[in-house]
Tab-separated table of C-alpha atoms and ligand atoms in Angstrom:
chain	number	residue	atom	x	y	z
A	610	MET	CA	62.323	-44.160	3.907
A	611	ALA	CA	65.379	-44.931	6.062
A	612	LYS	CA	64.286	-45.570	9.615
A	613	LEU	CA	66.371	-46.601	12.586
A	614	TRP	CA	64.241	-49.677	13.229
A	615	GLY	CA	63.444	-50.776	9.663
A	616	GLY	CA	65.182	-54.183	9.612
A	617	ARG	CA	62.215	-56.284	10.536
A	618	PHE	CA	59.731	-54.572	8.253
A	619	GLY	CA	58.783	-55.606	4.744
A	620	LYS	CA	57.337	-52.272	3.714
A	621	ASP	CA	57.291	-48.613	4.599
A	622	PRO	CA	54.725	-47.424	7.101
A	623	ASP	CA	51.475	-46.036	5.829
A	624	LYS	CA	51.762	-42.293	5.311
A	625	LEU	CA	48.982	-41.360	7.665
A	626	LEU	CA	50.217	-43.815	10.280
A	627	TRP	CA	53.585	-42.127	10.047
A	628	ALA	CA	52.083	-38.714	10.658
A	629	PHE	CA	50.015	-40.129	13.503
A	630	ASN	CA	53.007	-41.838	15.064
A	631	ALA	CA	55.617	-39.107	14.747
A	632	SER	CA	56.347	-36.825	17.678
A	633	ILE	CA	59.094	-34.784	16.030
A	634	GLY	CA	56.656	-31.904	15.565
A	635	PHE	CA	56.566	-31.290	19.281
A	636	ASP	CA	59.494	-33.137	20.826
A	637	GLN	CA	62.203	-31.375	18.801
A	638	ARG	CA	62.467	-28.890	21.616
A	639	LEU	CA	64.161	-31.692	23.567
A	640	PHE	CA	67.197	-31.524	21.266
A	641	ALA	CA	69.613	-30.091	23.831
A	642	ALA	CA	68.523	-32.524	26.532
A	643	ASP	CA	68.736	-35.421	24.076
A	644	ILE	CA	72.248	-34.499	22.983
A	645	THR	CA	73.433	-33.836	26.538
A	646	GLY	CA	72.085	-37.253	27.528
A	647	SER	CA	73.803	-38.913	24.576
A	648	ILE	CA	77.166	-37.276	25.220
A	649	ALA	CA	77.114	-38.554	28.798
A	650	TYR	CA	75.905	-41.943	27.585
A	651	ALA	CA	78.803	-42.210	25.123
A	652	LYS	CA	81.171	-41.648	28.037
A	653	ALA	CA	79.407	-44.359	30.027
A	654	LEU	CA	79.801	-46.713	27.058
A	655	GLU	CA	83.481	-45.852	26.922
A	656	ARG	CA	83.845	-46.670	30.626
A	657	VAL	CA	82.493	-50.170	30.015
A	658	GLU	CA	84.672	-50.453	26.896
A	659	ILE	CA	81.900	-50.667	24.339
A	660	LEU	CA	83.443	-47.593	22.773
A	661	THR	CA	87.161	-46.947	22.438
A	662	SER	CA	88.173	-43.496	23.504
A	663	GLU	CA	88.618	-42.545	19.814
A	664	GLU	CA	85.094	-43.727	19.036
A	665	ALA	CA	83.698	-41.907	22.047
A	666	THR	CA	85.432	-38.739	20.925
A	667	MET	CA	84.107	-39.098	17.387
A	668	ILE	CA	80.607	-39.525	18.730
A	669	THR	CA	80.752	-36.701	21.233
A	670	ASP	CA	82.327	-34.325	18.688
A	671	GLY	CA	79.645	-35.310	16.197
A	672	LEU	CA	76.924	-34.716	18.793
A	673	ALA	CA	78.400	-31.308	19.576
A	674	GLN	CA	78.091	-30.473	15.910
A	675	VAL	CA	74.488	-31.660	15.781
A	676	LEU	CA	73.787	-29.463	18.784
A	677	GLN	CA	75.382	-26.542	17.018
A	678	GLU	CA	73.166	-27.149	13.985
A	679	PHE	CA	70.053	-27.074	16.162
A	680	GLU	CA	71.179	-23.953	17.936
A	681	SER	CA	71.995	-22.105	14.738
A	682	GLY	CA	68.755	-23.238	13.115
A	683	THR	CA	70.529	-25.115	10.316
A	684	PHE	CA	69.504	-28.629	11.342
A	685	ALA	CA	67.679	-30.147	8.379
A	686	PHE	CA	64.847	-32.477	9.357
A	687	GLN	CA	64.131	-35.474	7.127
A	688	PRO	CA	60.752	-37.100	6.556
A	689	ALA	CA	62.037	-40.246	8.278
A	690	ASP	CA	62.813	-38.360	11.489
A	691	GLU	CA	60.200	-39.932	13.719
A	692	ASP	CA	61.133	-38.145	16.895
A	693	ILE	CA	63.993	-36.097	18.289
A	694	HIS	CA	65.961	-39.197	19.297
A	695	THR	CA	65.951	-40.713	15.829
A	696	ALA	CA	66.597	-37.337	14.212
A	697	VAL	CA	69.715	-36.746	16.288
A	698	GLU	CA	71.032	-40.245	15.689
A	699	ARG	CA	70.312	-40.078	11.970
A	700	ARG	CA	72.255	-36.833	11.677
A	701	LEU	CA	75.083	-38.187	13.799
A	702	GLN	CA	75.387	-41.114	11.433
A	703	GLU	CA	75.645	-38.743	8.486
A	704	LEU	CA	78.392	-36.808	10.240
A	705	VAL	CA	80.546	-39.554	11.770
A	706	GLY	CA	79.579	-42.687	9.878
A	707	PRO	CA	78.868	-46.197	11.159
A	708	VAL	CA	80.432	-45.614	14.587
A	709	ALA	CA	77.258	-43.646	15.380
A	710	GLY	CA	75.475	-46.986	15.376
A	711	LYS	CA	77.234	-47.923	18.609
A	712	LEU	CA	75.685	-45.081	20.616
A	713	HIS	CA	72.360	-46.801	21.180
A	714	THR	CA	73.997	-49.889	22.732
A	715	GLY	CA	72.083	-50.950	25.827
A	716	ARG	CA	69.763	-48.002	25.461
A	717	SER	CA	66.163	-47.740	24.365
A	718	ARG	CA	64.195	-44.712	23.422
A	719	ASN	CA	62.131	-45.629	26.456
A	720	ASP	CA	64.834	-44.760	28.972
A	721	GLN	CA	66.155	-42.080	26.640
A	722	VAL	CA	62.925	-40.118	26.367
A	723	ALA	CA	62.244	-40.361	30.089
A	724	THR	CA	65.732	-38.997	30.724
A	725	ASP	CA	65.368	-36.213	28.168
A	726	VAL	CA	62.075	-34.965	29.552
A	727	ARG	CA	63.494	-34.925	33.073
A	728	LEU	CA	66.572	-32.979	31.966
A	729	TYR	CA	64.404	-30.530	30.070
A	730	LEU	CA	62.007	-30.084	32.962
A	731	LEU	CA	64.832	-29.529	35.453
A	732	LEU	CA	65.994	-26.549	33.416
A	733	LYS	CA	62.470	-25.194	33.123
A	734	ILE	CA	61.954	-25.559	36.864
A	735	GLU	CA	64.911	-23.227	37.355
A	736	VAL	CA	63.435	-20.717	34.929
A	737	LEU	CA	59.978	-20.878	36.483
A	738	SER	CA	61.235	-20.594	40.022
A	739	VAL	CA	63.069	-17.389	39.095
A	740	LEU	CA	59.950	-16.014	37.375
A	741	LEU	CA	57.838	-16.897	40.401
A	742	ARG	CA	60.304	-15.088	42.665
A	743	GLU	CA	60.213	-12.035	40.392
A	744	LEU	CA	56.441	-11.919	40.566
A	745	GLN	CA	56.569	-12.157	44.352
A	746	ARG	CA	59.144	-9.377	44.416
A	747	ALA	CA	56.924	-7.135	42.278
A	748	MET	CA	54.073	-7.755	44.717
A	749	VAL	CA	56.156	-7.047	47.795
A	750	GLU	CA	57.455	-3.851	46.277
A	751	LYS	CA	53.973	-2.656	45.360
A	752	ALA	CA	52.709	-3.596	48.832
A	753	GLU	CA	55.456	-1.519	50.379
A	754	ALA	CA	54.767	1.471	48.134
A	755	THR	CA	51.033	1.474	48.916
A	756	LEU	CA	51.140	0.786	52.659
A	757	ASP	CA	48.989	3.801	53.458
A	758	ALA	CA	45.994	2.724	51.342
A	759	MET	CA	42.909	1.324	53.068
A	760	MET	CA	40.069	-0.474	51.363
A	761	PRO	CA	37.193	-2.728	52.323
A	762	GLY	CA	38.143	-6.349	52.841
A	763	TYR	CA	35.533	-8.750	51.508
A	764	THR	CA	34.074	-12.094	52.374
A	765	HIS	CA	31.349	-13.473	50.101
A	766	LEU	CA	32.321	-10.426	48.002
A	767	GLN	CA	30.426	-8.385	50.605
A	768	PRO	CA	32.249	-5.583	52.400
A	769	ALA	CA	33.448	-7.021	55.708
A	770	GLN	CA	36.158	-5.071	57.532
A	771	PRO	CA	38.622	-2.359	56.566
A	772	ILE	CA	42.032	-3.669	55.544
A	773	LEU	CA	45.186	-2.347	53.957
A	774	PHE	CA	45.435	-2.745	50.202
A	775	SER	CA	48.946	-4.060	50.901
A	776	HIS	CA	47.512	-6.750	53.146
A	777	TRP	CA	45.358	-7.964	50.284
A	778	LEU	CA	48.285	-7.937	47.885
A	779	MET	CA	50.603	-9.697	50.327
A	780	SER	CA	48.096	-12.518	50.705
A	781	PHE	CA	49.076	-13.632	47.206
A	782	VAL	CA	52.765	-13.469	48.021
A	783	TRP	CA	52.202	-16.221	50.584
A	784	MET	CA	50.208	-18.374	48.191
A	785	LEU	CA	53.068	-18.141	45.744
A	786	GLU	CA	55.494	-18.838	48.558
A	787	ARG	CA	53.823	-22.190	49.142
A	788	ASP	CA	54.091	-22.782	45.403
A	789	ALA	CA	57.800	-22.011	45.538
A	790	GLY	CA	58.189	-24.547	48.343
A	791	ARG	CA	56.268	-27.189	46.429
A	792	LEU	CA	58.411	-26.608	43.364
A	793	SER	CA	61.692	-27.105	45.159
A	794	ASP	CA	60.277	-30.213	46.818
A	795	LEU	CA	59.058	-31.831	43.623
A	796	LYS	CA	62.343	-31.049	41.903
A	797	ARG	CA	63.968	-33.885	43.848
A	798	ARG	CA	61.574	-36.328	42.247
A	799	VAL	CA	62.246	-34.930	38.793
A	800	SER	CA	65.975	-35.252	39.379
A	801	VAL	CA	65.999	-39.057	39.157
A	802	MET	CA	67.842	-40.664	36.232
A	803	PRO	CA	66.119	-43.484	34.299
A	804	LEU	CA	68.991	-44.003	31.829
A	805	GLY	CA	70.392	-47.549	31.874
A	806	SER	CA	66.917	-49.020	32.294
A	807	ALA	CA	66.902	-49.669	28.530
A	808	ALA	CA	63.552	-50.831	27.137
A	809	LEU	CA	62.194	-52.194	30.415
A	810	ALA	CA	64.586	-54.641	32.084
A	811	GLY	CA	67.908	-52.815	32.340
A	812	ASN	CA	70.951	-53.161	30.117
A	813	THR	CA	73.509	-55.922	29.958
A	814	PHE	CA	76.683	-53.836	29.931
A	815	GLY	CA	77.470	-53.439	33.610
A	816	MET	CA	77.173	-49.695	33.495
A	817	ASP	CA	77.851	-47.506	36.522
A	818	ARG	CA	74.558	-45.647	36.495
A	819	ALA	CA	75.475	-43.525	39.503
A	820	ALA	CA	78.478	-42.157	37.606
A	821	LEU	CA	76.284	-41.479	34.577
A	822	ALA	CA	73.758	-39.689	36.803
A	823	ALA	CA	76.528	-37.581	38.320
A	824	ASP	CA	77.721	-36.604	34.820
A	825	LEU	CA	74.212	-35.480	33.961
A	826	GLY	CA	73.656	-33.655	37.241
A	827	PHE	CA	70.863	-35.926	38.472
A	828	GLU	CA	70.454	-36.197	42.242
A	829	SER	CA	69.701	-39.923	42.174
A	830	ILE	CA	68.993	-42.912	39.940
A	831	SER	CA	65.775	-44.849	39.473
A	832	ARG	CA	65.653	-48.138	41.401
A	833	ASN	CA	63.483	-50.236	39.130
A	834	SER	CA	63.781	-50.312	35.360
A	835	LEU	CA	60.113	-51.138	34.758
A	836	ASP	CA	59.060	-48.193	36.871
A	837	ALA	CA	61.744	-45.952	35.404
A	838	VAL	CA	60.601	-46.129	31.777
A	839	ALA	CA	56.923	-45.617	32.587
A	840	ASP	CA	57.102	-43.216	35.504
A	841	ARG	CA	55.444	-39.945	34.585
A	842	ASP	CA	54.514	-39.054	38.165
A	843	PHE	CA	57.046	-36.270	38.010
A	844	ILE	CA	55.146	-34.696	35.119
A	845	ALA	CA	51.808	-35.151	36.846
A	846	GLU	CA	53.223	-33.545	39.953
A	847	PHE	CA	54.695	-30.672	38.010
A	848	LEU	CA	51.426	-30.131	36.139
A	849	PHE	CA	49.538	-30.081	39.412
A	850	TRP	CA	52.035	-27.573	40.737
A	851	ALA	CA	51.623	-25.382	37.659
A	852	THR	CA	47.857	-25.663	37.828
A	853	LEU	CA	47.798	-24.537	41.417
A	854	VAL	CA	50.015	-21.558	40.554
A	855	GLN	CA	47.588	-20.843	37.742
A	856	ILE	CA	44.634	-21.034	40.091
A	857	HIS	CA	46.337	-18.567	42.430
A	858	LEU	CA	46.975	-16.241	39.507
A	859	SER	CA	43.399	-16.576	38.388
A	860	ARG	CA	42.079	-15.644	41.832
A	861	LEU	CA	44.409	-12.678	41.936
A	862	SER	CA	43.263	-11.718	38.456
A	863	GLU	CA	39.606	-11.964	39.334
A	864	ASP	CA	40.075	-9.662	42.321
A	865	MET	CA	41.913	-7.189	40.140
A	866	VAL	CA	39.335	-7.329	37.354
A	867	ILE	CA	36.747	-6.381	39.979
A	868	TYR	CA	38.938	-3.690	41.543
A	869	ALA	CA	39.687	-2.218	38.106
A	870	SER	CA	36.019	-2.091	37.101
A	871	GLY	CA	34.335	1.278	36.657
A	872	GLU	CA	32.175	0.728	39.699
A	873	PHE	CA	35.052	-0.100	42.028
A	874	GLY	CA	37.803	1.976	40.479
A	875	PHE	CA	40.316	0.923	43.159
A	876	LEU	CA	43.087	0.434	40.665
A	877	GLU	CA	44.025	1.105	37.118
A	878	LEU	CA	46.233	-0.980	34.878
A	879	ASP	CA	49.007	0.730	33.031
A	880	ASP	CA	48.303	1.393	29.345
A	881	ALA	CA	51.123	-1.009	28.477
A	882	TYR	CA	49.202	-3.797	30.209
A	883	SER	CA	45.716	-3.071	28.908
A	884	THR	CA	44.009	-3.419	25.583
A	885	GLY	CA	41.269	-1.523	23.831
A	886	SER	CA	38.005	-2.319	22.131
A	887	SER	CA	37.636	-2.316	18.356
A	888	ILE	CA	34.290	-0.524	18.582
A	889	MET	CA	34.072	1.321	21.903
A	890	PRO	CA	36.760	4.001	21.943
A	891	GLN	CA	36.509	4.642	25.681
A	892	LYS	CA	37.273	1.054	26.708
A	893	LYS	CA	40.405	0.019	28.508
A	894	ASN	CA	40.205	-3.658	29.234
A	895	PRO	CA	42.193	-5.761	31.708
A	896	ASP	CA	42.892	-8.466	29.114
A	897	PRO	CA	46.035	-9.892	30.739
A	898	LEU	CA	44.031	-10.577	33.879
A	899	GLU	CA	41.146	-12.111	31.992
A	900	LEU	CA	43.589	-14.297	30.109
A	901	ALA	CA	45.266	-15.375	33.336
A	902	ARG	CA	41.812	-16.386	34.520
A	903	GLY	CA	41.009	-17.967	31.167
A	904	LYS	CA	44.204	-20.013	30.919
A	905	THR	CA	43.211	-21.890	34.040
A	906	GLY	CA	40.870	-24.223	32.193
A	907	ARG	CA	43.639	-25.032	29.791
A	908	LEU	CA	46.125	-25.861	32.536
A	909	ILE	CA	43.641	-27.961	34.461
A	910	GLY	CA	42.951	-29.703	31.141
A	911	ASN	CA	46.646	-30.455	30.650
A	912	LEU	CA	46.861	-32.033	34.093
A	913	VAL	CA	43.731	-34.088	33.555
A	914	THR	CA	44.939	-35.160	30.105
A	915	LEU	CA	48.064	-36.661	31.606
A	916	LEU	CA	46.265	-38.317	34.501
A	917	ILE	CA	43.829	-39.958	32.119
A	918	THR	CA	46.711	-41.079	29.911
A	919	LEU	CA	48.298	-42.805	32.890
A	920	LYS	CA	45.144	-44.404	34.217
A	921	GLY	CA	45.111	-48.171	33.769
A	922	LEU	CA	48.203	-48.142	31.575
A	923	PRO	CA	49.885	-51.556	31.451
A	924	SER	CA	53.517	-51.796	32.578
A	925	ALA	CA	55.958	-50.601	31.427
A	926	TYR	CA	56.390	-48.264	28.433
A	927	ASP	CA	53.373	-47.816	26.171
A	928	LYS	CA	53.162	-45.441	23.267
A	929	ASP	CA	50.363	-43.639	25.093
A	930	LEU	CA	53.171	-42.050	27.065
A	931	GLN	CA	54.176	-40.010	24.040
A	932	GLU	CA	51.069	-37.996	24.906
A	933	ASP	CA	52.818	-36.671	28.015
A	934	LYS	CA	54.722	-33.994	26.149
A	935	GLU	CA	52.242	-31.602	24.622
A	936	PRO	CA	50.389	-30.945	27.886
A	937	LEU	CA	53.704	-30.477	29.667
A	938	PHE	CA	55.135	-28.129	27.067
A	939	ASP	CA	51.929	-26.159	26.781
A	940	THR	CA	51.763	-25.638	30.525
A	941	ILE	CA	55.404	-24.563	30.721
A	942	ASP	CA	54.992	-22.170	27.780
A	943	THR	CA	51.886	-20.659	29.331
A	944	LEU	CA	53.484	-19.926	32.685
A	945	GLU	CA	56.739	-18.777	31.153
A	946	ILE	CA	54.944	-15.869	29.537
A	947	GLU	CA	52.163	-15.359	32.057
A	948	LEU	CA	54.290	-14.978	35.190
A	949	PRO	CA	56.295	-12.026	33.846
A	950	VAL	CA	53.162	-10.456	32.351
A	951	ILE	CA	51.411	-10.526	35.718
A	952	ALA	CA	54.563	-9.193	37.383
A	953	GLY	CA	54.447	-6.313	34.886
A	954	VAL	CA	50.774	-5.691	35.605
A	955	ILE	CA	51.476	-5.489	39.339
A	956	ALA	CA	54.596	-3.356	39.025
A	957	THR	CA	52.893	-0.761	36.823
A	958	LEU	CA	49.357	-0.535	38.186
A	959	THR	CA	48.252	2.569	40.016
A	960	ILE	CA	45.789	2.683	42.857
A	961	ASP	CA	43.173	5.279	43.726
A	962	ARG	CA	43.450	5.760	47.486
A	963	GLU	CA	40.591	8.275	47.683
A	964	ARG	CA	38.260	5.984	45.820
A	965	MET	CA	39.143	3.088	48.105
A	966	ALA	CA	38.643	5.218	51.202
A	967	ALA	CA	35.352	6.572	49.897
A	968	THR	CA	33.892	3.070	49.675
A	969	LEU	CA	34.533	2.342	53.353
A	970	GLN	CA	31.088	2.103	54.924
A	971	ASP	CA	30.319	2.469	58.603
A	972	GLU	CA	29.031	-1.115	58.807
A	973	LEU	CA	32.622	-2.279	58.364
A	974	LEU	CA	33.171	-1.128	61.939
A	975	ALA	CA	30.483	-3.350	63.458
A	976	THR	CA	32.992	-5.964	64.600
A	977	ASP	CA	35.012	-3.249	66.292
A	978	LEU	CA	31.943	-2.139	68.201
A	979	ALA	CA	31.396	-5.685	69.353
A	980	ASP	CA	35.055	-5.911	70.379
A	981	TYR	CA	34.588	-2.632	72.298
A	982	LEU	CA	31.801	-4.203	74.347
A	983	VAL	CA	34.009	-7.230	74.994
A	984	HIS	CA	36.516	-4.824	76.539
A	985	GLN	CA	33.665	-3.618	78.804
A	986	GLY	CA	33.262	-7.211	79.986
A	987	VAL	CA	30.320	-8.196	77.768
A	988	PRO	CA	30.574	-11.788	76.440
A	989	PHE	CA	31.184	-11.713	72.681
A	990	ARG	CA	27.971	-13.526	71.756
A	991	GLU	CA	25.987	-10.912	73.664
A	992	SER	CA	27.959	-8.013	72.262
A	993	HIS	CA	27.430	-9.393	68.744
A	994	HIS	CA	23.682	-9.295	69.435
A	995	ILE	CA	23.809	-5.746	70.845
A	996	VAL	CA	25.729	-4.444	67.845
A	997	GLY	CA	23.176	-6.152	65.628
A	998	GLN	CA	20.600	-3.903	67.291
A	999	VAL	CA	22.825	-0.885	66.690
A	1000	VAL	CA	23.016	-1.764	63.001
A	1001	ARG	CA	19.234	-2.142	62.923
A	1002	ALA	CA	18.717	1.219	64.577
A	1003	ALA	CA	21.027	2.861	62.025
A	1004	LEU	CA	19.211	1.158	59.165
A	1005	ALA	CA	15.865	2.319	60.569
A	1006	ARG	CA	17.134	5.883	60.733
A	1007	GLY	CA	18.747	5.572	57.324
A	1008	CYS	CA	22.123	6.626	58.673
A	1009	GLY	CA	25.536	5.150	59.310
A	1010	LEU	CA	26.923	3.832	62.607
A	1011	THR	CA	28.962	7.016	63.019
A	1012	GLN	CA	25.847	9.180	62.827
A	1013	LEU	CA	24.101	7.679	65.829
A	1014	SER	CA	24.593	9.743	68.963
A	1015	VAL	CA	26.339	8.456	72.065
A	1016	GLN	CA	22.926	8.798	73.704
A	1017	GLU	CA	21.385	6.420	71.176
A	1018	TYR	CA	24.231	3.956	71.717
A	1019	HIS	CA	23.763	4.191	75.446
A	1020	GLU	CA	20.062	3.473	75.129
A	1021	ILE	CA	20.755	0.260	73.248
A	1022	SER	CA	23.324	-0.810	75.842
A	1023	PRO	CA	24.518	0.956	78.995
A	1024	HIS	CA	27.965	-0.496	78.258
A	1025	PHE	CA	28.411	2.098	75.520
A	1026	SER	CA	29.855	5.383	76.759
A	1027	GLU	CA	31.557	8.522	75.337
A	1028	ASP	CA	34.670	6.715	74.111
A	1029	VAL	CA	32.609	4.617	71.672
A	1030	VAL	CA	33.256	7.407	69.168
A	1031	GLU	CA	36.942	6.459	69.049
A	1032	MET	CA	35.914	2.987	67.929
A	1033	LEU	CA	34.214	4.376	64.894
A	1034	ASP	CA	37.307	5.101	62.857
A	1035	PHE	CA	38.536	3.046	59.908
A	1036	ARG	CA	42.198	3.746	60.459
A	1037	ALA	CA	41.921	2.824	64.124
A	1038	ALA	CA	40.069	-0.356	63.163
A	1039	VAL	CA	42.904	-1.347	60.855
A	1040	GLU	CA	45.630	-0.501	63.349
A	1041	ARG	CA	43.957	-2.434	66.150
A	1042	ARG	CA	44.507	-5.633	64.197
A	1043	ASP	CA	48.151	-5.755	65.063
A	1044	VAL	CA	48.215	-9.452	65.764
A	1045	ALA	CA	50.888	-11.346	63.785
A	1046	GLY	CA	49.451	-11.827	60.308
A	1047	GLY	CA	46.843	-9.090	60.834
A	1048	THR	CA	46.166	-6.042	58.711
A	1049	ALA	CA	47.643	-3.348	61.008
A	1050	THR	CA	50.416	-1.380	59.333
A	1051	SER	CA	52.928	-2.780	61.819
A	1052	SER	CA	51.832	-6.355	61.062
A	1053	VAL	CA	51.890	-5.827	57.310
A	1054	LYS	CA	55.334	-4.277	57.611
A	1055	ALA	CA	56.433	-7.386	59.496
A	1056	GLN	CA	55.002	-9.574	56.701
A	1057	ILE	CA	56.855	-7.549	54.132
A	1058	ARG	CA	60.107	-7.850	56.088
A	1059	LYS	CA	59.643	-11.598	56.390
A	1060	ALA	CA	58.835	-11.960	52.691
A	1061	ARG	CA	61.838	-9.864	51.730
A	1062	ALA	CA	64.109	-12.013	53.875
A	1063	ILE	CA	62.775	-15.149	52.150
A	1064	LEU	CA	63.059	-13.645	48.680
A	1065	GLU	CA	66.584	-12.412	49.285
A	1066	GLY	CA	67.692	-15.587	51.066
B	1099	LIG	N1	58.635	-40.553	20.811
B	1099	LIG	C1	58.535	-41.516	21.833
B	1099	LIG	C2	57.887	-40.894	23.081
B	1099	LIG	O1	57.847	-39.713	23.134
B	1099	LIG	C3	59.875	-42.033	22.204
B	1099	LIG	C4	59.844	-43.385	22.812
B	1099	LIG	C5	59.469	-44.379	21.796
B	1099	LIG	N2	59.606	-45.685	22.304
B	1099	LIG	C6	59.109	-46.715	21.658
B	1099	LIG	N3	59.250	-47.853	22.200
B	1099	LIG	N4	58.529	-46.582	20.504
B	1099	LIG	O2	57.413	-41.562	23.979
């Protein structure tokens, strides 16, 4: 078996060891990044006169052809292809002959793989940030289209105060907005080029690494070769980012699973975003939401897998680091499909305004009654206590707060007078909360305007 590092070995590797060692099964998706990195590296070698310009051209033309083979699906893998780096170089050798052997001058797979993963991740960050934006846009649009709908807001999953459905939905837009900010921040730390660090100590060819980084579109270069080949912080950070997005999606999903349940019936998923039961013909299940909730364990697992891989690892490169890829790829793949699915769920769901309104219970107005007393000069702690007595009186009579007479209110506290009736209105309760960030229609409209400006900007 022809390997790229066979010279020192007296026999072929054990078959099982080979299977255990190889990463080609999962790192082949790095082909474009690997070839892009190598084309730029060939130019860097030409600049330090390790390659003549003819040799550099032969190599870069050959690499372009290898790329074309990958893209057209005609690249033929060989059993000796240990990973994507050796596969590309092996094929290059077949295409352009011995000159291919000059490409790896001053380079190690250690700095090569770290560079490839960063290039790959930078592209995926672009994709994911667009998908995140699209999900936010779907939410903002739905929030705008449903501005009139009121529902109970919950704490402890107990009905608390009336809110706008849009206010609830917009709350997730802001979570995702923080995620968008974190993503653009961490991108700077992904955009650092390790190439030129070689195996661990740097290369001997006087390369201009800044020029190489500029060719590859990196924002900066790594400052220490030992750190550069073993740094996977950027993956850990990205996986944490993705996990937090996932946790936000899972909280959103859980709310929606509850709201879509038969008992709540606040919203209904479109048929295109629901699935049925194989036995119960009436069932329409919110599977995409349950999966979004369910994928969370997997994404947390991917993050933890990497962190444990890094823990206590000796400097600099260790083969353990090959284990960085599958968690990373799995997390990217998951979000790449999940974000647009959830955007589709949001864009197509319908809400049942009557059902939402019908679940608004008088108790949700208790805080407003307390606030009313505050306006009459009663200290809030006292008014809280008085309204507690009102709630008790209603419970004792088996009626709602709106069914007590003004007389009964007045008996509990002389501070209650005729106009207390105006307090006892859900719409008014919502509209009174017109503080910035509150649930009043005007405040939610302001949120939506602000979010739109960010999303368009
Ligand atoms: N497949 C390896 C990885 O993903 C490439 C680097 C191998 N380096 C080495 N010294 N064996 O980490």
